[in-house]
Coordinates of C-alpha atoms and ligand atoms in Angstrom, one line a residue:
I1 CA 89.8 20.2 95.0
D2 CA 87.1 17.6 95.3
K3 CA 84.9 17.5 92.2
S4 CA 81.6 15.7 92.2
L5 CA 81.1 12.8 89.7
E6 CA 78.7 15.0 87.8
E7 CA 81.2 17.8 87.5
L8 CA 83.8 15.4 86.2
F9 CA 81.3 14.0 83.7
E10 CA 80.4 17.5 82.5
E11 CA 84.1 18.4 82.2
K12 CA 84.8 15.4 80.0
I13 CA 81.8 16.3 77.7
A14 CA 83.1 20.0 77.5
N15 CA 86.6 18.8 76.7
E16 CA 85.6 16.3 74.1
I17 CA 86.8 13.4 76.2
R18 CA 84.8 10.2 75.5
I19 CA 82.7 8.7 78.2
E20 CA 83.6 5.0 78.7
P21 CA 81.4 2.1 80.0
K22 CA 82.8 2.1 83.6
D23 CA 82.7 5.9 84.0
W24 CA 80.1 7.5 86.1
M25 CA 77.3 9.0 83.9
P26 CA 73.9 10.5 84.7
D27 CA 71.0 7.9 84.6
Q28 CA 69.3 9.9 81.9
Y29 CA 72.4 9.9 79.7
R30 CA 72.7 6.1 80.0
K31 CA 69.0 5.7 79.3
T32 CA 68.9 7.9 76.2
L33 CA 72.0 6.1 74.8
V34 CA 70.4 2.6 75.4
R35 CA 67.3 4.0 73.6
Q36 CA 69.1 5.4 70.6
I37 CA 71.8 2.7 70.2
S38 CA 69.3 -0.2 70.6
Q39 CA 66.9 1.4 68.1
H40 CA 69.8 1.9 65.8
A41 CA 70.7 -1.8 66.1
H42 CA 67.1 -2.8 65.5
S43 CA 67.0 -0.7 62.4
E44 CA 70.0 -2.5 61.0
I45 CA 68.5 -5.9 61.6
V46 CA 65.0 -5.0 60.4
G47 CA 66.6 -3.1 57.6
M48 CA 67.9 -6.5 56.2
L49 CA 64.3 -7.5 55.3
P50 CA 63.2 -5.1 52.5
E51 CA 66.4 -5.8 50.6
G52 CA 66.6 -9.5 51.6
N53 CA 63.3 -9.7 49.6
W54 CA 65.2 -9.2 46.4
I55 CA 68.3 -11.5 46.9
T56 CA 66.7 -14.4 44.9
R57 CA 65.5 -12.0 42.2
A58 CA 68.5 -9.8 41.6
P59 CA 69.0 -9.5 37.8
S60 CA 72.4 -11.2 37.6
L61 CA 74.8 -13.4 39.6
K62 CA 77.0 -10.3 40.2
R63 CA 74.1 -8.2 41.5
K64 CA 73.0 -11.1 43.7
A65 CA 76.5 -11.5 45.2
I66 CA 76.7 -7.7 45.9
L67 CA 73.3 -7.6 47.5
L68 CA 74.0 -10.6 49.6
S69 CA 77.1 -9.0 51.0
K70 CA 75.4 -5.7 51.6
V71 CA 72.6 -7.4 53.6
Q72 CA 75.3 -9.4 55.6
D73 CA 77.0 -6.1 56.4
E74 CA 73.7 -4.8 57.9
A75 CA 73.7 -7.9 60.2
G76 CA 77.3 -7.0 61.2
H77 CA 76.3 -3.4 62.0
G78 CA 73.4 -4.6 64.1
L79 CA 75.8 -6.8 66.1
Y80 CA 78.3 -4.1 66.8
L81 CA 75.5 -1.8 67.9
Y82 CA 73.9 -4.4 70.2
S83 CA 77.4 -4.9 71.7
A84 CA 77.8 -1.2 72.2
A85 CA 74.4 -0.9 73.9
E86 CA 75.2 -3.9 76.2
T87 CA 78.2 -2.0 77.6
L88 CA 75.5 0.3 79.2
G89 CA 74.1 -2.6 81.3
T90 CA 71.1 -3.7 79.3
S91 CA 71.1 -7.3 78.0
R92 CA 70.6 -8.2 74.4
D93 CA 67.7 -10.5 75.3
Q94 CA 66.0 -7.5 76.9
M95 CA 66.6 -5.3 73.8
I96 CA 65.3 -8.0 71.5
N97 CA 62.2 -8.6 73.6
D98 CA 61.5 -4.9 73.5
L99 CA 61.7 -4.9 69.7
H100 CA 59.4 -8.0 69.4
S101 CA 56.8 -6.6 71.8
G102 CA 56.7 -3.3 70.0
K103 CA 58.1 -1.3 72.9
A104 CA 61.3 -0.3 71.1
K105 CA 61.2 1.5 67.8
Y106 CA 63.2 1.1 64.7
S107 CA 63.5 3.3 61.7
S108 CA 60.2 4.1 60.0
I109 CA 61.9 3.6 56.5
F110 CA 62.0 -0.1 56.8
N111 CA 58.2 -0.4 56.9
Y112 CA 57.9 0.4 53.2
P113 CA 57.8 -2.4 50.6
T114 CA 60.4 -3.0 47.9
L115 CA 58.2 -3.4 44.8
S116 CA 60.7 -3.4 42.0
W117 CA 64.5 -4.0 41.5
A118 CA 64.8 -0.2 41.2
D119 CA 63.8 0.0 44.9
I120 CA 67.1 -1.7 45.7
G121 CA 68.9 1.0 43.9
A122 CA 66.8 3.7 45.5
I123 CA 67.5 2.2 49.0
G124 CA 71.2 2.1 48.5
W125 CA 71.3 5.6 47.0
L126 CA 68.8 7.4 49.3
V127 CA 68.4 5.4 52.5
D128 CA 72.1 4.6 52.8
G129 CA 72.8 8.2 51.8
A130 CA 70.6 9.4 54.7
A131 CA 72.2 6.9 57.0
I132 CA 75.7 8.2 56.2
M133 CA 74.6 11.9 56.6
N134 CA 73.2 11.0 60.1
Q135 CA 76.0 8.6 61.1
V136 CA 79.3 10.3 60.1
P137 CA 78.7 12.9 62.9
L138 CA 78.1 10.0 65.3
I139 CA 81.8 9.1 64.9
R140 CA 82.2 12.1 67.2
T141 CA 79.4 11.1 69.6
S142 CA 80.4 11.4 73.3
Y143 CA 80.0 7.7 74.2
G144 CA 83.2 5.8 73.3
P145 CA 81.8 2.4 72.2
Y146 CA 79.1 3.9 70.0
A147 CA 81.6 6.3 68.4
R148 CA 84.0 3.5 67.6
A149 CA 81.3 1.3 66.2
M150 CA 80.4 4.1 63.8
V151 CA 83.8 4.2 62.2
R152 CA 83.5 0.9 60.4
V153 CA 79.8 1.2 59.9
C154 CA 80.3 4.4 58.0
K155 CA 83.0 2.9 55.8
E156 CA 80.6 0.1 54.8
E157 CA 77.7 2.5 54.3
S158 CA 79.7 4.5 51.9
F159 CA 80.2 1.4 49.8
H160 CA 76.5 0.6 50.0
Q161 CA 75.6 4.1 48.8
R162 CA 77.9 3.8 45.8
Q163 CA 76.4 0.4 44.8
G164 CA 72.9 1.9 45.1
F165 CA 73.9 4.9 42.9
E166 CA 75.4 2.6 40.4
I167 CA 72.2 0.6 40.1
M168 CA 70.3 3.8 39.6
M169 CA 72.8 4.9 37.0
T170 CA 72.5 1.7 35.1
L171 CA 68.7 1.9 35.0
C172 CA 68.7 5.6 34.1
N173 CA 71.1 4.9 31.1
G174 CA 69.0 1.9 30.0
A175 CA 65.8 1.5 28.1
P176 CA 62.9 3.9 28.7
A177 CA 61.1 1.3 30.8
Q178 CA 64.2 1.0 33.1
K179 CA 64.4 4.8 33.4
K180 CA 60.7 4.9 34.3
M181 CA 61.3 2.2 37.0
A182 CA 64.0 4.3 38.5
Q183 CA 61.9 7.4 38.6
E184 CA 59.0 5.5 40.2
A185 CA 61.3 4.1 42.8
F186 CA 62.6 7.6 43.5
N187 CA 59.1 8.9 43.8
R188 CA 58.3 6.2 46.4
W189 CA 61.4 6.6 48.5
W190 CA 62.2 10.3 48.5
W191 CA 59.7 11.4 51.2
P192 CA 60.0 8.4 53.5
T193 CA 63.8 9.0 53.4
L194 CA 63.4 12.6 54.5
M195 CA 61.4 11.2 57.5
M196 CA 64.4 9.1 58.6
F197 CA 66.0 12.2 60.1
G198 CA 63.2 12.3 62.7
P199 CA 60.5 15.0 63.5
K200 CA 61.1 18.7 63.0
D201 CA 63.4 20.2 65.7
E202 CA 60.5 21.9 67.5
E203 CA 58.7 18.6 67.8
S204 CA 61.8 16.5 68.7
P205 CA 61.7 15.9 72.5
N206 CA 65.2 14.4 72.7
T207 CA 67.3 16.7 70.5
E208 CA 68.0 19.5 73.0
Q209 CA 69.4 17.3 75.7
S210 CA 71.2 15.0 73.3
M211 CA 72.9 18.0 71.7
R212 CA 74.0 19.2 75.1
W213 CA 75.5 15.9 76.0
K214 CA 77.1 15.7 72.5
I215 CA 75.3 12.5 71.7
K216 CA 73.9 14.2 68.7
R217 CA 76.1 16.7 66.9
F218 CA 73.5 18.1 64.6
T219 CA 69.7 18.5 64.9
N220 CA 67.2 16.5 62.8
D221 CA 66.4 19.5 60.6
E222 CA 70.1 20.4 60.0
L223 CA 70.9 16.9 58.8
R224 CA 67.7 16.8 56.6
Q225 CA 68.7 20.1 55.0
R226 CA 72.2 18.8 54.2
F227 CA 70.8 15.7 52.8
V228 CA 68.5 17.5 50.4
D229 CA 71.4 19.8 49.3
M230 CA 73.6 16.7 48.6
M231 CA 70.9 14.7 46.8
V232 CA 69.4 17.2 44.4
P233 CA 72.5 17.5 42.2
Q234 CA 72.9 13.7 42.2
A235 CA 69.2 13.4 41.0
E236 CA 70.0 15.9 38.3
F237 CA 73.0 14.0 37.2
L238 CA 70.9 10.8 36.9
G239 CA 68.3 12.8 34.9
L240 CA 65.6 12.1 37.6
T241 CA 63.0 14.6 38.8
V242 CA 62.8 15.2 42.6
P243 CA 59.1 14.6 43.4
D244 CA 58.6 17.9 45.2
K245 CA 57.0 20.8 43.4
D246 CA 58.2 23.2 46.1
L247 CA 61.8 22.4 45.7
K248 CA 63.7 25.6 44.9
W249 CA 67.2 26.9 45.3
N250 CA 67.4 29.6 48.0
E251 CA 70.3 31.9 47.3
V252 CA 70.2 33.5 50.7
K253 CA 70.5 30.4 52.8
N254 CA 72.7 28.7 50.1
G255 CA 70.5 25.6 50.2
Y256 CA 67.3 24.3 48.8
D257 CA 63.8 25.1 50.1
Y258 CA 61.7 22.0 50.0
G259 CA 58.1 21.0 50.5
D260 CA 56.4 19.9 53.7
V261 CA 57.0 16.4 54.9
D262 CA 53.8 14.5 55.6
W263 CA 54.2 14.2 59.4
E264 CA 50.9 12.5 59.8
E265 CA 52.2 9.6 57.7
F266 CA 55.4 9.6 59.7
W267 CA 53.8 9.2 63.0
N268 CA 51.4 6.7 61.6
V269 CA 54.3 4.5 60.5
V270 CA 56.1 5.0 63.8
K271 CA 53.0 3.9 65.7
G272 CA 53.0 0.6 63.8
N273 CA 50.5 1.3 61.0
G274 CA 52.8 1.5 58.0
P275 CA 52.4 -0.8 55.0
C276 CA 54.8 -3.5 56.4
N277 CA 55.1 -3.0 60.2
K278 CA 53.3 -6.2 61.1
D279 CA 55.0 -8.2 58.5
R280 CA 58.5 -7.0 59.6
I281 CA 57.9 -7.8 63.3
N282 CA 56.3 -11.2 62.5
T283 CA 59.3 -12.1 60.3
R284 CA 61.8 -11.1 63.1
V285 CA 59.9 -13.1 65.8
K286 CA 59.7 -16.1 63.6
A287 CA 63.4 -16.0 62.8
H288 CA 64.2 -15.6 66.5
E289 CA 62.1 -18.6 67.4
E290 CA 63.5 -20.7 64.7
G291 CA 67.0 -19.8 65.8
A292 CA 66.4 -21.0 69.4
W293 CA 68.2 -24.3 68.7
V294 CA 71.3 -22.5 67.5
R295 CA 71.5 -20.4 70.7
E296 CA 70.9 -23.5 72.8
A297 CA 73.6 -25.4 71.0
A298 CA 76.1 -22.5 71.4
M299 CA 75.3 -22.4 75.1
A300 CA 75.8 -26.2 75.5
H301 CA 79.1 -26.0 73.6
A302 CA 80.3 -23.1 75.8
E303 CA 79.4 -25.0 79.0
K304 CA 81.2 -28.2 77.7
R305 CA 84.3 -26.2 77.0
A306 CA 84.3 -24.5 80.3
R307 CA 83.9 -27.8 82.1
R308 CA 86.8 -29.3 80.0
E309 CA 89.0 -26.4 80.8
A310 CA 88.2 -26.6 84.6
E311 CA 89.2 -30.3 84.7
Ligands
FAQ25 N1 61.7 6.2 62.7 O1 63.3 13.3 69.8 P1 63.6 12.6 68.5 C1 70.2 2.2 59.0 C2 61.4 8.5 67.2 S1 69.8 3.9 59.1 C3 61.1 5.7 63.9 O2 64.0 13.4 67.4 P2 66.1 11.3 68.7 C4 71.2 1.8 57.9 C5 62.5 8.7 68.2 O3 63.1 7.4 68.4 C6 68.4 4.0 60.2 N2 61.1 6.5 65.0 O4 64.5 11.4 68.8 C7 70.6 0.9 56.9 C8 61.7 9.2 69.4 O5 61.0 8.1 70.0 P3 61.5 7.5 71.5 C9 68.7 4.0 61.7 C10 61.7 7.7 64.9 O6 66.6 9.9 69.1 C11 70.4 1.4 55.6 C12 60.7 10.1 68.8 O7 60.5 9.6 67.5 N3 69.6 5.0 62.1 O8 69.7 1.5 59.7 C13 62.3 8.2 63.8 O9 66.8 12.4 69.3 C14 69.9 0.6 54.6 C15 61.1 11.5 68.9 O10 62.2 11.8 68.0 C16 69.7 5.4 63.4 O11 69.0 4.9 64.3 C17 62.2 7.4 62.6 N4 62.7 7.8 61.4 O12 66.4 11.4 67.1 C18 70.2 -0.5 57.2 C19 70.7 6.5 63.7 N5 62.8 9.4 64.0 O13 62.8 6.8 71.2 C20 69.7 -1.3 56.2 C21 70.9 6.9 65.1 C22 62.5 9.7 65.3 O14 61.7 8.7 72.4 C23 69.5 -0.7 54.9 N6 69.7 7.5 65.7 N7 61.9 8.6 65.8 O15 60.4 6.6 71.9 C24 69.6 8.9 65.6 O16 70.4 9.6 65.1 C25 68.4 9.5 66.3 O17 67.9 8.5 67.2 C26 67.2 9.9 65.4 C27 66.0 10.4 66.2 C28 67.7 11.1 64.5 C29 66.7 8.8 64.5

């Protein structure tokens, strides 16, 4: 029997067979993947900045070496993700232009400042924790190159989360001033971290179709709930107080009820008006411009080699 390309595509999705770059796919599937993967890549690259801010001020040589490697890992994740997005036919130059012009989004979380060393612990513990919660299911996403990129990314994120938790534990077992620093960082990062999972399901225009295509395996609210349930016992272990007066165990749903996220703040940050949005983009644009000579040199070298090989 002759099946249409669309039927074959739907059959693969239904049977958990990965879609690969040269396979036929609906335009909208391609488009939403480029959107999500490129925004994910931008988040990794912009996400280097808040932590990069503390490399020169890390409290010991060991802490400095660890942070430096973590930030380098984020660069690597960005590169795998740009490569995965490129397999869908959009060039890296185009994606980077869209980031710099403000057309493409990146995670809201990276528009908040890192005010103390404890923020580096809080980012590792909370932000990488949220990243893992969101990205482990993406190992099973329907697009092959994205799913495969997530395997290694998630292994590295797990290490990142452990190092963040360990920073928090050291501070929480330290002097009262250190414990206070940890609590203040927790207060600053808790709510913005919950926003990383995206708008509530009923206000998320992309979730329904992305679930149907198995790009997303869980909805924004499902992942947010799992994250809260995972983090509350960890906060208790650290002796920290979750900054949410409405947080309460709910026996019936076997999970925590939690307070309302400030969605006005979320959209304000997404629209470019968070505390650090302008600074982040300016830093990226400047780095890109200052790196122009490296790209030119690499191109010249590649041409020279190609010419030599042709001779
Ligand atoms: N910030 O319809 P939905 C990391 C946008 S982890 C900004 O629900 P979707 C590791 C969304 O794009 C962070 N914008 O959208 C690291 C859409 O706008 P659009 C990155 C947001 O795609 C750790 C609109 O709102 N992780 O980098 C946010 O179905 C430490 C409507 O939303 C990923 O990107 C937000 N928080 O679900 C690095 C994971 N939330 O595009 C350094 C992959 C939503 O239509 C240090 N991405 N928007 O113009 C995803 O899982 C999904 O794309 C969601 C959003 C869940 C983020």
